mmCIF file of C-alpha atoms in Angstrom:
data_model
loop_
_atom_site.group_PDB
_atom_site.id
_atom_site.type_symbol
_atom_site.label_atom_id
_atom_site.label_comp_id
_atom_site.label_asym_id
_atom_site.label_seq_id
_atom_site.Cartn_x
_atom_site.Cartn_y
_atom_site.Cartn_z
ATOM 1 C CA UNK H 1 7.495 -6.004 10.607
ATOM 2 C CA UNK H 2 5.989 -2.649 11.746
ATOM 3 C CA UNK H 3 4.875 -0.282 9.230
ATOM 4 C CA UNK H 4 4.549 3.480 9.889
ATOM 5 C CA UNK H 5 1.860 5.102 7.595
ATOM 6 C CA UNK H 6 2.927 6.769 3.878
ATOM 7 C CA UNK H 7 6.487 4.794 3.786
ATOM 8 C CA UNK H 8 6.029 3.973 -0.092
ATOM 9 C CA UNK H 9 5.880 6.481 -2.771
ATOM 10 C CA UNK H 10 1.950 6.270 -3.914
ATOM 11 C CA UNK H 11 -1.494 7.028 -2.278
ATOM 12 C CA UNK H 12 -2.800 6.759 1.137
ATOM 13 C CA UNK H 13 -4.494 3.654 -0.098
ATOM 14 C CA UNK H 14 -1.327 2.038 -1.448
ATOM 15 C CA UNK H 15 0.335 2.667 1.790
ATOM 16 C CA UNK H 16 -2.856 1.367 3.904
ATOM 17 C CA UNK H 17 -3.119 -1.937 1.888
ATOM 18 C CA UNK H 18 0.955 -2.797 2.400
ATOM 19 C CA UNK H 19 0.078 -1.740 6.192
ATOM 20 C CA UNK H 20 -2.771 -4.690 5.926
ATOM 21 C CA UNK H 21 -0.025 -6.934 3.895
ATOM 22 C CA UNK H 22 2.958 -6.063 6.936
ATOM 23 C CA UNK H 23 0.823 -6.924 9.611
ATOM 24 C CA UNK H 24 -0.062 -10.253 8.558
ATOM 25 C CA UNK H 25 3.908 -10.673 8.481
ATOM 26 C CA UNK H 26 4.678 -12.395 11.850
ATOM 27 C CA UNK H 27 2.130 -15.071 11.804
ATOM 28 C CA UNK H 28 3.401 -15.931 7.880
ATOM 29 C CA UNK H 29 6.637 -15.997 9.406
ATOM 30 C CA UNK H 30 5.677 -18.341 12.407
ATOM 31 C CA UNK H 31 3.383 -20.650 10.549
ATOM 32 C CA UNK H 32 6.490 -20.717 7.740
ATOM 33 C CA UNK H 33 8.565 -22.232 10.768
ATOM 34 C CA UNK H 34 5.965 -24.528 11.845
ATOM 35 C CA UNK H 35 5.630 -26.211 8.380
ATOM 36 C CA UNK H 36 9.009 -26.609 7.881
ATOM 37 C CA UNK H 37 8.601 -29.126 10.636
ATOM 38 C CA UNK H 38 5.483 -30.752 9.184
ATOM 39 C CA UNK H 39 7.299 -31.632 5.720
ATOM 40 C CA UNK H 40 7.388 -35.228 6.379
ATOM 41 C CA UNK H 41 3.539 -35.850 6.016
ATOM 42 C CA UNK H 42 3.152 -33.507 3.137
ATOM 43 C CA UNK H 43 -1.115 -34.154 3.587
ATOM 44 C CA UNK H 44 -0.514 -32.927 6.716
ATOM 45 C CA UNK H 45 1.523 -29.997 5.608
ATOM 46 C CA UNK H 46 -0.887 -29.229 2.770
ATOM 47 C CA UNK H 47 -3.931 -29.165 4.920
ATOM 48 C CA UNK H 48 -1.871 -26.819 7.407
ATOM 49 C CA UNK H 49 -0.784 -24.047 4.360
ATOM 50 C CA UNK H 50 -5.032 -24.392 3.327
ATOM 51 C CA UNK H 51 -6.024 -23.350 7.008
ATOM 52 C CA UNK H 52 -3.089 -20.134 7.066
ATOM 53 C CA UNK H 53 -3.519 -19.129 3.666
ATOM 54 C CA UNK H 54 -7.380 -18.506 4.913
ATOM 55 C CA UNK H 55 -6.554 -16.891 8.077
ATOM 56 C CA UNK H 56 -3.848 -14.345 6.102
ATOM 57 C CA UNK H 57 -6.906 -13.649 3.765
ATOM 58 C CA UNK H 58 -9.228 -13.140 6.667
ATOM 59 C CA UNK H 59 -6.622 -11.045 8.349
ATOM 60 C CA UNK H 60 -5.726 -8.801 4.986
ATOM 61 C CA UNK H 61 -9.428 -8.172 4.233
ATOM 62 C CA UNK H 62 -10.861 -7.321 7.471
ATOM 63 C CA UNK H 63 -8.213 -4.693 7.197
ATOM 64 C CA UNK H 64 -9.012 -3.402 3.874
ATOM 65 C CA UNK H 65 -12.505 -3.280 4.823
ATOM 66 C CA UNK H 66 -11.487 0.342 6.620
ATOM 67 C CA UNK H 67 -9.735 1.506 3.387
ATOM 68 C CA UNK H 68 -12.832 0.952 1.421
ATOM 69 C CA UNK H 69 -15.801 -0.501 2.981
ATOM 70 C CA UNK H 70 -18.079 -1.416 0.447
ATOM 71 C CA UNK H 71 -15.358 -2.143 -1.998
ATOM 72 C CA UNK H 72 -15.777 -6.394 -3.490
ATOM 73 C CA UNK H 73 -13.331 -8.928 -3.056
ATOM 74 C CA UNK H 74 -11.878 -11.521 -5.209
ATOM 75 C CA UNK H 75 -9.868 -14.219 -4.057
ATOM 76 C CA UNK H 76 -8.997 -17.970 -5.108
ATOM 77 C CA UNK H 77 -11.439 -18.969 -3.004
ATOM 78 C CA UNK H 78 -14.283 -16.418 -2.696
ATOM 79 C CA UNK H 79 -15.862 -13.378 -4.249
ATOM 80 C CA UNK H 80 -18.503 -10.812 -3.466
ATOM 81 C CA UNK H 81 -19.470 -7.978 -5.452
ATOM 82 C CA UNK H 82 -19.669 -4.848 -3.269
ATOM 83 C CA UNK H 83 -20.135 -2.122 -4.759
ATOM 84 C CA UNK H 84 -19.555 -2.689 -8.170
ATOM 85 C CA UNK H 85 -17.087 -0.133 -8.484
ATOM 86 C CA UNK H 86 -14.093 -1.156 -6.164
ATOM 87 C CA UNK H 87 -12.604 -4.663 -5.796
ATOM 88 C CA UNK H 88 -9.802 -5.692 -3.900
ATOM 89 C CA UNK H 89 -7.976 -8.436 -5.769
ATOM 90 C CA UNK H 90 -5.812 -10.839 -3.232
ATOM 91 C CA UNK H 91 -4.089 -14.231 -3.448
ATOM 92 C CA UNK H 92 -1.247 -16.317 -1.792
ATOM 93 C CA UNK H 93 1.448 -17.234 -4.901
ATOM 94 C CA UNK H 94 3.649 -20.167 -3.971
ATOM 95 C CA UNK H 95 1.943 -22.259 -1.196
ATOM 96 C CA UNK H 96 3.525 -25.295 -2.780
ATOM 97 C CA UNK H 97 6.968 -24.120 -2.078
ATOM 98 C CA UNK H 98 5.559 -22.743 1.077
ATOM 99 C CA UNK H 99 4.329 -26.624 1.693
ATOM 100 C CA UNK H 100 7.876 -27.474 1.241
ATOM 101 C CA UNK H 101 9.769 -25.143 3.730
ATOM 102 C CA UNK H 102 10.540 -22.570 0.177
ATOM 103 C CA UNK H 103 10.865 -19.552 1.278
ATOM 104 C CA UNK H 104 10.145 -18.255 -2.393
ATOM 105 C CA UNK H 105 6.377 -17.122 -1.926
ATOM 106 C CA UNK H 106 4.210 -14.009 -2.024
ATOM 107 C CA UNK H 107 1.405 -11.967 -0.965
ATOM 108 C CA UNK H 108 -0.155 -10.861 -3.898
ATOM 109 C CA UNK H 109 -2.848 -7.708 -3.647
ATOM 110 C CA UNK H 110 -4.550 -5.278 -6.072
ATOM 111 C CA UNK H 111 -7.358 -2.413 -6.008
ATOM 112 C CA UNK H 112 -9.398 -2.299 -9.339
ATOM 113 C CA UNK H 113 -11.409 0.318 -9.781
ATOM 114 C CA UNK H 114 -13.986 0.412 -12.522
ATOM 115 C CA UNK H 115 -12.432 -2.751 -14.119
ATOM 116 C CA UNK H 116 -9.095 -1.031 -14.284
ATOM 117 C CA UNK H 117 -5.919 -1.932 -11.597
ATOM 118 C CA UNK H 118 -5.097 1.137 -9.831
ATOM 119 C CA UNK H 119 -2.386 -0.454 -7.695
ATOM 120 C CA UNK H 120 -0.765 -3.575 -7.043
ATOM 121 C CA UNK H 121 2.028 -4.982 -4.231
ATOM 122 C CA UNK H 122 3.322 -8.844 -4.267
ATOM 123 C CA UNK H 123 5.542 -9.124 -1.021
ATOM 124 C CA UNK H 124 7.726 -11.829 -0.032
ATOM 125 C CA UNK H 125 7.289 -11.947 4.025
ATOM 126 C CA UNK H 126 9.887 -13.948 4.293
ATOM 127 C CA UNK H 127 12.442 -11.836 2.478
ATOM 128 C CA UNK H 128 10.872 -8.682 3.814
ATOM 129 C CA UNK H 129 10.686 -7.245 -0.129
ATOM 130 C CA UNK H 130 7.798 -5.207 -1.607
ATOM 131 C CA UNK H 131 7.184 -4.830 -5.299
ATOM 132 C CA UNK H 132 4.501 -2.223 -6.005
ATOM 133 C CA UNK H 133 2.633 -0.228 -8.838
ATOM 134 C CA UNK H 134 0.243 2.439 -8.966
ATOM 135 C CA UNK H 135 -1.603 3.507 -12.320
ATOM 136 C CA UNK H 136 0.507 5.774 -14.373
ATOM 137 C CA UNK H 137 3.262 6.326 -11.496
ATOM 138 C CA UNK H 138 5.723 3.297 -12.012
ATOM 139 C CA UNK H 139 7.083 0.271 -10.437
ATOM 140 C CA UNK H 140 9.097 0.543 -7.436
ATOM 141 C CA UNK H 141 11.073 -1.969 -5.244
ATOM 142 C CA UNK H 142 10.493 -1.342 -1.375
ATOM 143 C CA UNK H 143 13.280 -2.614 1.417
ATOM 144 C CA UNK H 144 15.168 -0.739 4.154
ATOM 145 C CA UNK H 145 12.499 2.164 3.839
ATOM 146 C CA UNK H 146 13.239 2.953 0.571
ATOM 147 C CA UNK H 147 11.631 2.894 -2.422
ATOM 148 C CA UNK H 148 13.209 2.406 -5.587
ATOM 149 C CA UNK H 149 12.162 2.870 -9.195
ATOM 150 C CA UNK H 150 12.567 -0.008 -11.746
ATOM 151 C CA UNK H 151 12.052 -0.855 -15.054
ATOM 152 C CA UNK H 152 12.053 -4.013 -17.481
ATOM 153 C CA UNK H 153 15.107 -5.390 -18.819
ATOM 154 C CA UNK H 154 16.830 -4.173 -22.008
ATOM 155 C CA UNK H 155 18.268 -7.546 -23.255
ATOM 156 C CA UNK H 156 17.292 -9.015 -26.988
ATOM 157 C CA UNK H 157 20.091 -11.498 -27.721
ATOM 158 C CA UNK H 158 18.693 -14.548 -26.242
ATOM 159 C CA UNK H 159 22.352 -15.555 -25.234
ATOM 160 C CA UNK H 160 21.880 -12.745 -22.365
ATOM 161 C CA UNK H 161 18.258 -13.912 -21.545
ATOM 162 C CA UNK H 162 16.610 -15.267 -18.436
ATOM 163 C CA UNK H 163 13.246 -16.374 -18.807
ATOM 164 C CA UNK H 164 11.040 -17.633 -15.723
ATOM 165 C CA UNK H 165 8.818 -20.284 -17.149
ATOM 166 C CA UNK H 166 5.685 -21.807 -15.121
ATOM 167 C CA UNK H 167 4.472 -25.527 -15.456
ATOM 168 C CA UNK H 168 3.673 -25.282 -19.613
ATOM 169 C CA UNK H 169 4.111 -27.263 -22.788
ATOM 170 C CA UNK H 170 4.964 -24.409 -24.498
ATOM 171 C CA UNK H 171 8.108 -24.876 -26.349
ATOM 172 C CA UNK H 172 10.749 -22.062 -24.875
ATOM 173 C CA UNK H 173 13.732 -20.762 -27.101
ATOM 174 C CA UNK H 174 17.098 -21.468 -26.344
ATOM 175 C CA UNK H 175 18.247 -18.714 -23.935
ATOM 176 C CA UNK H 176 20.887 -18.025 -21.595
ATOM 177 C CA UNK H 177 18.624 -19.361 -18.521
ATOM 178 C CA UNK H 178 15.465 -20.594 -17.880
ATOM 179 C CA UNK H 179 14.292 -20.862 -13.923
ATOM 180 C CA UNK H 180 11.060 -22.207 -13.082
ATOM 181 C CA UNK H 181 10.681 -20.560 -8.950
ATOM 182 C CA UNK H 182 6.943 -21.659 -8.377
ATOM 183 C CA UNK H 183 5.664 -18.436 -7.514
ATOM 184 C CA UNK H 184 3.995 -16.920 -10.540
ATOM 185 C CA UNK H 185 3.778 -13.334 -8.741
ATOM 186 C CA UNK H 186 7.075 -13.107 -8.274
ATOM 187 C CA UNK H 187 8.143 -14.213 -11.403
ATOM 188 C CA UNK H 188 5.815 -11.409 -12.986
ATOM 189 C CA UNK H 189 7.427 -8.390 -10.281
ATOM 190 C CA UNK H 190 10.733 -10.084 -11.510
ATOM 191 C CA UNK H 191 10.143 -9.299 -15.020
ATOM 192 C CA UNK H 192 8.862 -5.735 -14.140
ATOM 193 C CA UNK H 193 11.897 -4.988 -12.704
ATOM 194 C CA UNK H 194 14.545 -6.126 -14.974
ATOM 195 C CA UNK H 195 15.354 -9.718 -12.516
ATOM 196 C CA UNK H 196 13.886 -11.506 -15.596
ATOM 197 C CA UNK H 197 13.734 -10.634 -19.531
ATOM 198 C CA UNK H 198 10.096 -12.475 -19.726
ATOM 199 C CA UNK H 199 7.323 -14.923 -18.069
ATOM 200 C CA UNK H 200 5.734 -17.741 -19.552
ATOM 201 C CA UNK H 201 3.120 -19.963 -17.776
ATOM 202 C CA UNK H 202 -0.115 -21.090 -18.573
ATOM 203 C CA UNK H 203 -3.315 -19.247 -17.671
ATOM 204 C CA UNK H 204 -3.322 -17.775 -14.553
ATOM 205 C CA UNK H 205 -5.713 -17.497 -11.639
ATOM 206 C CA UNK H 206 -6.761 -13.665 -11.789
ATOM 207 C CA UNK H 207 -6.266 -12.648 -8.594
ATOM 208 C CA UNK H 208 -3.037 -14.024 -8.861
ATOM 209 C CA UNK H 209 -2.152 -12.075 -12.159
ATOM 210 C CA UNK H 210 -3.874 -8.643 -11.222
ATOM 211 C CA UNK H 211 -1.026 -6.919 -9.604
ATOM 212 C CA UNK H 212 1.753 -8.535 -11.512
ATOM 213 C CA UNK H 213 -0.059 -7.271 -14.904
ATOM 214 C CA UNK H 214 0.187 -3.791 -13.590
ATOM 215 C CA UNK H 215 3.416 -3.599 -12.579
ATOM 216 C CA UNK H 216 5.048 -4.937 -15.847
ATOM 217 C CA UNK H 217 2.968 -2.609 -18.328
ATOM 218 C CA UNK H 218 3.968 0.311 -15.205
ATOM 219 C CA UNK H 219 7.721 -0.423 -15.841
ATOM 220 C CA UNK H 220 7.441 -0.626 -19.775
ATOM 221 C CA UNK H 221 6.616 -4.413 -20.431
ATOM 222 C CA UNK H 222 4.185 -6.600 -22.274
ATOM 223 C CA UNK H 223 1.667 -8.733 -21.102
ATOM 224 C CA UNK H 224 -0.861 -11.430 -23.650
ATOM 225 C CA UNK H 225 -2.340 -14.397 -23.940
ATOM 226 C CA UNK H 226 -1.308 -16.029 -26.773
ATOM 227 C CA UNK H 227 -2.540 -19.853 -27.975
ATOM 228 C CA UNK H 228 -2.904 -20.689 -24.513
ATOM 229 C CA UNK H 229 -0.154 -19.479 -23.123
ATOM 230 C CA UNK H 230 0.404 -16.577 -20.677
ATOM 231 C CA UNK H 231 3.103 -14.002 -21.754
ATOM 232 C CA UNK H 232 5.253 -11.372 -19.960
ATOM 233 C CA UNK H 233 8.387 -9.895 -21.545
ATOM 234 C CA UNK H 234 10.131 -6.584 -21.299
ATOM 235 C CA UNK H 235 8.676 -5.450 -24.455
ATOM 236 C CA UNK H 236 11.766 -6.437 -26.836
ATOM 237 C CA UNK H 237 12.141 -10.428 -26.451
ATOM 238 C CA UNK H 238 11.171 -12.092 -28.871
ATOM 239 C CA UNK H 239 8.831 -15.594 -28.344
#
């Protein structure tokens, strides 16, 4: 997928690092269909996601490097300090579903600056969707060059509930649905924009969590740890 410059509603930045995310989007897509054919050694799958999800990092950051040179990095699996002002925050969300031919995995990139998120995308390559935040400006949806405002969910009565849930012990209340997808990123852009009522997993990796925390307190959400226990909600649930 090509990306023209400025298609989302936010900074030059914002629209340089989904330009970094897009162009990594054809070799996701063609590794994606290479693994699917790899599923019956599952070592042999695993060891194939490990070597992409380290090119797509390479890829993203050498890009980002010409947004902001000296800014630091933090990653799953590496982090340098730059400048000590800016710090690009990037992880792959999913690779076990990716492992498994699951189409239901993310991109997941923020820019903190001074300790604070200033913006945040997760995008699903394989879906071609975009779910992005800047500081103070919202949470939008991205597909078919548009951009589309969203909020969290209204819903209290736990009849009307659906909760994504995360591999926890955590006891979760009766509710209309519970879905456990995998891919903690999305689940967090799901609850920013109304696709879930609330998130609970345990503790996150940070650089998976960075951009999903922004968008959900962007849209009008909650996020806490709590006993353990990482919490999302649109603010009104209840857990």
């Amino acid at each position: 997928m090509e990306r023209t410059e400025n298609l989302l509603k936010g900074s030059s930045e914002l629209n340089q690092m989904f330009a970094a995310l897009s162009r990594t989007a054809t070799g996701i897509r063609r590794d994606f269909g290479e693994v699917e054919q790899l599923q019956q050694s599952l070592p042999g799958a695993r060891d194939f996601v490990r070597r992409a999800e380290q090119r797509i990092e390479q890829m993203i950051l050498s890009d980002l490097t010409l947004v902001r040179p000296t800014a630091g990095v933090l990653t799953p699996n590496m982090s340098t300090d730059g400048d000590g002002i800016s710090e690009f925050v990037l992880a792959f969300s999913g690779a076990e579903n990716f492992v498994r031919g699951n189409s239901h995995f993310a991109i997941t990139l923020a820019l903190r600056v001074n300790g604070e998120a200033r913006a945040g995308l997760t995008y699903a390559p394989i879906a071609d969707k975009l779910y992005y935040a800047e500081k103070d400006a919202g949470c939008f949806i991205f597909s078919a060059f548009h951009s589309n405002r969203h909020r969290v969910s209204k819903l209290s009565d736990p009849a009307d509930l659906t909760i994504g849930y995360s591999n926890t012990e955590y006891r979760i209340p009766n509710t209309g649905a519970k879905r456990a997808t995998g891919c903690a990123a999305l689940d967090l852009a799901f609850v920013a924009t109304g696709k879930f009522d609330a998130f609970i997993s345990d503790p996150l990796n940070y650089a998976e969590l960075c951009a999903g925390e922004l968008m959900v307190l962007e849209s009008g959400g909650k996020i806490y740890e709590e006993n353990g226990q990482l919490f999302a909600t649109n603010g009104i649930v209840k857990l």
